[in-house]
Structure formats: structure tokens, C-alpha cells
Amino acid sequence: MIKSKRIFQSIKINTFPHVSRNILSWFHYNTSIRYFTQKNTNVVEELKKRDLVNALTRFRISFFVNDFFYVWGRFMIENGPDIINQVKNRSTIYCGVDPTAPSLHLGNLLTLIGLLHFHIHGHRTIALIGGATGSIGDPSGRKTERQPLSFSTIEDNSAAIDNQIRQIFINGKRYASRRGFKMGDEPDNVIILNNLEWFRKMSALELLNDIGRYARVGTMLMRDSVKSRMENTGGISFTEFSYQLLQAYDFWHLYHYHQCRIQLGGSDQWGNITAGIDLIHKKRPDLASSDYTTAFGITIPLLLTSTGEKFGKSAGNAIWLDDKMTSAYEFYQYFMKVADADVAKYLRMFTILSVEEIDEIAKIHMKHHGQEKLASEITELVHGVAGLQRAQLATKVLFGGPLENIRGHELIEAFLHDSQRLTSVYRNEILNCTIDRVVVTTGICKSRNEANKLIKVGGLYLNNQRINEPHRKVIENDLLDGMVCVLRTGKSNYHLIRIIE
């Protein structure tokens, strides 16, 4: 860099005033940024050590100074020494998510973990919500076109995801601080934007002139997301085909207005990321700009379980990050059920525990020890300490643990969003009523006859105590703090009955 700086300083400012001032200002900006480190690690090297890097872009640049300033380059999938040097100084990185649902899921979490690593190493991070691109739908990794969502649905989803990302970074900052990372207080270290802010102002003619003019159809057709759909009988619509142009413009916009130099995404986003880098270099910032550098891309690998199944699904259903859609208990249990062969890998990828500590955990062969550590770390990161405590309490209750020292309100909070297990009934519908009536009232059994048969075979429990008499009444002492009791049928079917007035 110093040698190049000397070369550019030799250019006479009077000969090329705009060009040379632009170049020298760019070098001054980049060499004056504070050098910083977190535990003496380079964040990209740290991601590679944790198997969080699938590919890195490297862009070689040649400067030509004649009557103008211009850039030439080419993409390569390499070890990415350029980006490793880039992040030695404070940089800005972003990743995007389309609001196709009211919550993010485990598939999105890995890219957020990548952003979190940059955040705790002192870089500016931007989470971009695709309020505009979400109305089109990314064809990457899909065999068919998404069903279009209404504007109001996208707006509601965007607001929900905005709040969710903010909370995850609040939890993440606290999580990292408790594990010895020194977190800065810079107010702009985490920014959440919505690309609807700039696309809603853009007309179709502006899009064609400002973006489409720089795109080459041949290159667009070569993207994996397009090629796979073209081979399908359903093909690809022009709407989905143009998605890569909008994502490319996102990168250019963030590059130009927010000094964002790096885009992070899943491995299926490689084509969209390189399209953005290509657009950045073709559009060239205005010559009066004082901050010119290149752009980079990082992709995170598609995560599969050791059995080859897609990560983040439970019985075919997505594991959501919103505890109203997937309770903290179910989230916790998903990781408790991870195969032994996957534990060390997931600890590296989903936590910020040191690799040395993870290796030590892997050496301990206690049953479920690794899974318990994994589940605790990730649940705390996503749902905070309170969410982890709720998940652990629910686990204790649902696996037959004693109830004596559990407070009623804590039990209700642990299952508050679990509509399958928590049922609310009026006090007069349960208190001093026979147990066979109660299980019918609460929907546990369809009839008193079914309840009586269940009791006869020893299959009904109240607060983990077997019920032997169908006419046994539920009394005040059966309620924890006068507000909740636990019914169980069989070995593991739990039902919490909350009393309402």
C-alpha cells in the first residue's frame, strides 16, 4: 500500500486535478482508520477457523490515469488475502434477508452469526431487510416461484424482523461480554435498513438506466440460480430473473452511501454478491468522491446434518427464532437432539467459544454434555439469559423433574407461547371438580369414559403423581401458587393448566 501511495503522490495534481485528489484522499482515508483487534484475531481468519467460510471474492484492480479514472478487475474464488487485509482496519459489512415470513429461522441464523463476529471485532454491521426484494422473491435454491405476498404482509413481516434482529444483536452483545469480549459503545456499529427506502423512489425507467444498462444478459443467464430454473419445465419469470439486479443495486447503494465494502451471504448468494461487486465497479463513484476502494464478498456454507439432511428443520417444520412461533423450549430441545457427530461442528459455527474450549468439550464423553452446552449457548444468544432459563425450566418439568421449588408464574412464563401444552381455564371449571371431568374440560381426553380407562391403566398424572381414583378432586393445594398445575398422560404428554379468574 505504501509503495502504491508513493506512485500516486508522484502524479501532478495540476495535470489531473479531480483524479489525483480523489486517489490521494482515498489513500489518506484508508491509512488513517484506527487499527484495532479483538483478542489479536483477524475476523476473516476466525471465520475460516470455524468453517464459516465457503468462498471469498478477490478483485484485482488496475488504475489507468489518462483523461479519466477507471477500474478493471476480475473475480476469483481464492483464499482472499485482499479481504483479510481489508478487515485489519475497521470496515463495514452487510447481509440481507427478505421478509417472506414474520420471523427469521435457523437457516438465517448462521449469516447473523457471521455478522456478529464482525460486530464483536469492532466492524460496522448492516442488516438489510428486503422490503422491496421480498415482493419479488429470490429464485436462489428454489425449484418454483414464490407466491407473491401483499404489501401489508411484507410491511408487517419487515417490522417484526427489524425488532427481532435488534434483539438478537442486543442479546449477542451481552452474550459476548459475558465471555470476555470487550464491546465498544459506538452507536453506529449495528445499523438496520430496508431497501424499500431507495427502491420506492425509483421508476422503471430509472431502474433500466441506472442498473439495467450495466447488466449483461449472458452473464445473468450463467448464474446458478437462473440456470437451474431454466432447466426446469416451469422456467423462470422475468420478475425473478431481475432479482439479481436489485440485490446488486443494494450493494452499490450501501457501498456508495454507507461505505459498505463487504457483503455476507449464504453459498447460494454467490451470484447475487458478485453481481453487486460487478455493478459497483461498472458504475464507478463520482470522481469528486474522496473514498474509493474495492468491494468484497463472503459466503457461508450451506449447512447439512451428518445424515445429509437440511439443517434447521424439525419433522419438516422450520425452527423459528421468534419464541411465539417456536418456543424457547423447542428451540433448546432441537439442539439437545443434535447427533454426537455434529456437536463440535455446530459449537464452532454457532457460538463464540474458543476452538480450544470446544475441543475440550468434545473430549468429554458424558451423555448429552456437548448437546447441553450447545443448546445453552445458542438459546442464550438468540433468546437471552431469561429465554435460556425458561427453556431449562420447561425441560426440567417436561422430563419429570420435581415441582416443589418451582414458582407458578415461572412455569407459566416458560410455556407462555406454547399453545399445544398450555391451556387456560376458569377457576370454577377445575377447582373441586373430579379429575375425569377436568381432563375433558381441558381437551386432554375426549370423554370421561376415555379418562377413566386412562386412569385404570395408570396413565394419568397430576403434578407427577399418578392418579388412581377417577373421582379424585382437584383442590387448591394442587395448584402451584394458586395459578397452575401439571397434567401428564402416558410417559411424555404434558399439559399445563393455567387458572384464570
XYZ file of N, CA, C and O in Angstrom, residues 327 329-330 389-403 406-426 429-430 435 438-439 441-445 460-464 474 478-489 492-500:
304
model
N -41.157 -22.100 20.522
C -40.878 -21.715 21.906
C -39.399 -21.901 22.223
O -38.681 -22.669 21.567
N -38.209 -23.430 24.614
C -38.018 -24.846 24.969
C -37.802 -25.700 23.729
O -36.877 -26.522 23.679
N -38.640 -25.532 22.712
C -38.492 -26.324 21.476
C -37.196 -25.989 20.765
O -36.536 -26.878 20.202
N -33.269 -19.604 30.632
C -33.810 -20.090 31.907
C -35.204 -20.684 31.727
O -35.536 -21.704 32.346
N -36.018 -20.057 30.884
C -37.351 -20.613 30.609
C -37.239 -21.981 29.933
O -37.976 -22.915 30.270
N -36.320 -22.085 28.984
C -36.137 -23.357 28.275
C -35.658 -24.450 29.215
O -36.118 -25.602 29.145
N -34.742 -24.111 30.104
C -34.218 -25.109 31.053
C -35.273 -25.508 32.071
O -35.351 -26.690 32.451
N -36.095 -24.552 32.488
C -37.174 -24.873 33.417
C -38.190 -25.788 32.748
O -38.638 -26.782 33.339
N -38.567 -25.464 31.522
C -39.521 -26.305 30.790
C -38.955 -27.708 30.593
O -39.682 -28.702 30.712
N -37.662 -27.797 30.323
C -37.018 -29.104 30.158
C -37.106 -29.903 31.452
O -37.422 -31.107 31.437
N -36.844 -29.242 32.558
C -36.912 -29.917 33.860
C -38.313 -30.452 34.126
O -38.489 -31.601 34.541
N -39.315 -29.633 33.856
C -40.709 -30.034 34.109
C -41.130 -31.161 33.172
O -41.733 -32.157 33.599
N -40.821 -31.026 31.890
C -41.298 -31.992 30.901
C -40.509 -33.298 30.899
O -40.880 -34.243 30.199
N -39.448 -33.340 31.675
C -38.723 -34.595 31.818
C -38.847 -35.159 33.225
O -37.991 -35.901 33.702
N -39.955 -34.791 33.880
C -40.313 -35.418 35.148
C -39.593 -34.896 36.358
O -39.583 -35.574 37.407
N -39.000 -33.728 36.287
C -38.294 -33.169 37.436
C -39.263 -32.748 38.529
O -40.454 -32.540 38.291
N -38.760 -32.583 39.750
C -39.623 -32.188 40.876
C -40.167 -30.777 40.693
O -39.499 -29.906 40.131
N -41.378 -30.550 41.202
C -42.048 -29.266 41.033
C -42.064 -28.424 42.304
O -42.514 -27.275 42.280
N -40.541 -24.840 42.231
C -40.841 -24.036 41.046
C -41.994 -23.099 41.350
O -43.033 -23.523 41.869
N -41.835 -21.828 41.027
C -42.898 -20.862 41.226
C -43.888 -20.925 40.074
O -43.519 -21.149 38.918
N -45.153 -20.686 40.391
C -46.209 -20.789 39.388
C -46.025 -19.845 38.214
O -46.185 -20.232 37.055
N -45.668 -18.586 38.497
C -45.512 -17.605 37.408
C -44.329 -17.964 36.507
O -44.357 -17.709 35.300
N -43.270 -18.579 37.081
C -42.125 -19.004 36.271
C -42.537 -20.118 35.313
O -42.107 -20.152 34.155
N -43.363 -21.018 35.794
C -43.827 -22.127 34.966
C -44.695 -21.619 33.816
O -44.559 -22.066 32.669
N -45.575 -20.676 34.124
C -46.432 -20.105 33.082
C -45.598 -19.369 32.039
O -45.817 -19.512 30.835
N -44.621 -18.584 32.489
C -43.755 -17.850 31.563
C -42.969 -18.793 30.659
O -42.742 -18.502 29.481
N -42.547 -19.935 31.210
C -41.762 -20.897 30.427
C -42.570 -21.483 29.275
O -42.004 -21.872 28.247
N -43.888 -21.549 29.433
C -44.741 -22.154 28.404
C -45.724 -21.153 27.799
O -46.681 -21.553 27.130
N -45.464 -19.857 27.996
C -46.438 -18.829 27.635
C -46.874 -18.892 26.179
O -48.046 -18.702 25.859
N -45.952 -19.170 25.261
C -46.283 -19.186 23.833
C -46.440 -20.610 23.287
O -46.484 -20.797 22.072
N -46.527 -21.568 24.188
C -46.666 -22.968 23.782
C -48.142 -23.367 23.871
O -48.594 -23.930 24.866
N -48.892 -23.062 22.823
C -50.340 -23.294 22.846
C -50.697 -24.777 22.865
O -51.812 -25.148 23.252
N -49.764 -25.642 22.446
C -50.036 -27.077 22.464
C -50.019 -27.651 23.874
O -50.671 -28.647 24.145
N -49.260 -27.020 24.759
C -49.125 -27.564 26.115
C -49.807 -26.720 27.184
O -50.144 -27.246 28.241
N -49.977 -25.429 26.931
C -50.556 -24.560 27.947
C -52.012 -24.249 27.614
O -52.330 -23.750 26.536
N -52.894 -24.575 28.560
C -54.328 -24.337 28.393
C -54.820 -23.476 29.543
O -54.469 -23.711 30.704
N -55.632 -22.469 29.246
C -56.183 -21.592 30.275
C -57.642 -21.957 30.521
O -58.425 -22.094 29.570
N -58.003 -22.117 31.787
C -59.393 -22.417 32.153
C -59.785 -21.560 33.356
O -58.917 -21.118 34.123
N -61.095 -21.333 33.501
C -61.572 -20.581 34.654
C -61.466 -21.428 35.906
O -61.574 -22.658 35.874
N -63.983 -24.055 36.746
C -64.060 -25.209 35.848
C -63.101 -26.323 36.250
O -63.156 -27.410 35.678
N -62.241 -26.046 37.228
C -61.270 -27.056 37.628
C -61.244 -27.298 39.131
O -61.112 -28.444 39.575
N -61.182 -35.313 38.636
C -60.105 -35.293 37.650
C -60.571 -35.773 36.289
O -60.088 -35.297 35.253
N -62.054 -32.798 34.638
C -61.032 -31.790 34.324
C -60.326 -32.103 33.012
O -60.117 -31.226 32.173
N -59.965 -33.382 32.809
C -59.219 -33.720 31.587
C -60.103 -33.594 30.339
O -59.588 -33.374 29.236
N -62.636 -31.204 30.219
C -62.784 -29.753 30.104
C -61.576 -29.119 29.413
O -61.711 -28.208 28.592
N -60.400 -29.631 29.727
C -59.172 -29.065 29.178
C -58.798 -29.650 27.821
O -57.793 -29.247 27.220
N -59.594 -30.610 27.319
C -59.347 -31.165 26.000
C -58.301 -32.261 25.963
O -57.901 -32.709 24.884
N -57.855 -32.718 27.135
C -56.842 -33.782 27.170
C -57.462 -35.114 26.755
O -56.842 -35.908 26.028
N -58.671 -35.363 27.201
C -59.439 -36.549 26.792
C -60.741 -36.105 26.148
O -61.278 -35.031 26.463
N -52.463 -41.527 33.903
C -52.742 -40.110 34.145
C -52.025 -39.650 35.413
O -52.091 -40.326 36.453
N -51.344 -38.487 35.303
C -50.577 -37.948 36.432
C -50.957 -36.501 36.671
O -51.180 -35.742 35.727
N -51.011 -36.107 37.944
C -51.224 -34.729 38.346
C -50.000 -34.285 39.136
O -49.688 -34.879 40.179
N -49.294 -33.291 38.616
C -48.048 -32.820 39.242
C -47.080 -33.976 39.499
O -46.463 -34.099 40.563
N -46.968 -34.843 38.496
C -46.074 -36.007 38.503
C -46.481 -37.098 39.490
O -45.707 -38.032 39.729
N -59.642 -32.028 42.180
C -58.534 -31.077 42.140
C -58.819 -30.011 43.193
O -59.871 -29.366 43.173
N -53.316 -28.397 44.992
C -52.755 -28.964 43.759
C -52.222 -27.884 42.822
O -51.515 -28.207 41.854
N -52.554 -26.616 43.098
C -52.151 -25.519 42.220
C -50.869 -24.879 42.738
O -50.779 -24.520 43.913
N -49.875 -24.749 41.872
C -48.628 -24.078 42.245
C -48.902 -22.584 42.352
O -49.284 -21.931 41.361
N -48.749 -22.046 43.574
C -49.026 -20.631 43.844
C -50.450 -20.256 43.454
O -50.739 -19.097 43.102
N -51.338 -21.241 43.485
C -52.738 -20.985 43.195
C -53.043 -20.644 41.754
O -54.131 -20.151 41.453
N -52.096 -20.938 40.833
C -52.319 -20.477 39.459
C -52.082 -21.514 38.370
O -52.497 -21.297 37.234
N -51.473 -22.659 38.649
C -51.169 -23.603 37.573
C -50.935 -24.998 38.137
O -50.486 -25.156 39.286
N -51.280 -26.015 37.354
C -50.951 -27.394 37.706
C -50.509 -28.120 36.441
O -50.707 -27.624 35.325
N -49.889 -29.282 36.626
C -49.318 -30.026 35.503
C -49.994 -31.382 35.400
O -49.988 -32.164 36.360
N -50.593 -31.652 34.253
C -51.189 -32.961 33.975
C -50.335 -33.683 32.943
O -49.811 -33.054 32.014
N -50.206 -34.988 33.123
C -49.433 -35.775 32.157
C -50.198 -37.032 31.810
O -50.744 -37.706 32.692
N -50.229 -37.362 30.516
C -50.798 -38.622 30.067
C -49.685 -39.448 29.442
O -48.894 -38.932 28.640
N -44.854 -39.011 28.325
C -44.264 -37.707 27.991
C -45.233 -36.670 27.436
O -44.791 -35.646 26.901
N -46.542 -36.895 27.562
C -47.508 -35.918 27.049
C -47.940 -34.988 28.193
O -48.780 -35.336 29.021
N -47.331 -33.804 28.238
C -47.562 -32.872 29.340
C -48.567 -31.798 28.940
O -48.584 -31.322 27.807
N -49.357 -31.393 29.920
C -50.354 -30.340 29.722
C -50.335 -29.450 30.966
O -50.516 -29.935 32.086
N -50.109 -28.157 30.759
C -50.131 -27.212 31.862
C -51.479 -26.504 31.880
O -51.925 -25.992 30.846
N -52.100 -26.497 33.029
C -53.417 -25.878 33.162
C -53.253 -24.587 33.958
O -52.930 -24.614 35.149
N -53.471 -23.457 33.279
C -53.366 -22.150 33.931
C -54.748 -21.679 34.371
O -55.705 -21.727 33.575
N -54.834 -21.212 35.587
C -56.105 -20.758 36.126
C -56.303 -19.272 35.822
O -55.402 -18.456 36.069
N -57.444 -18.945 35.265
C -57.794 -17.538 35.066
C -59.077 -17.248 35.825
O -59.900 -18.142 36.069
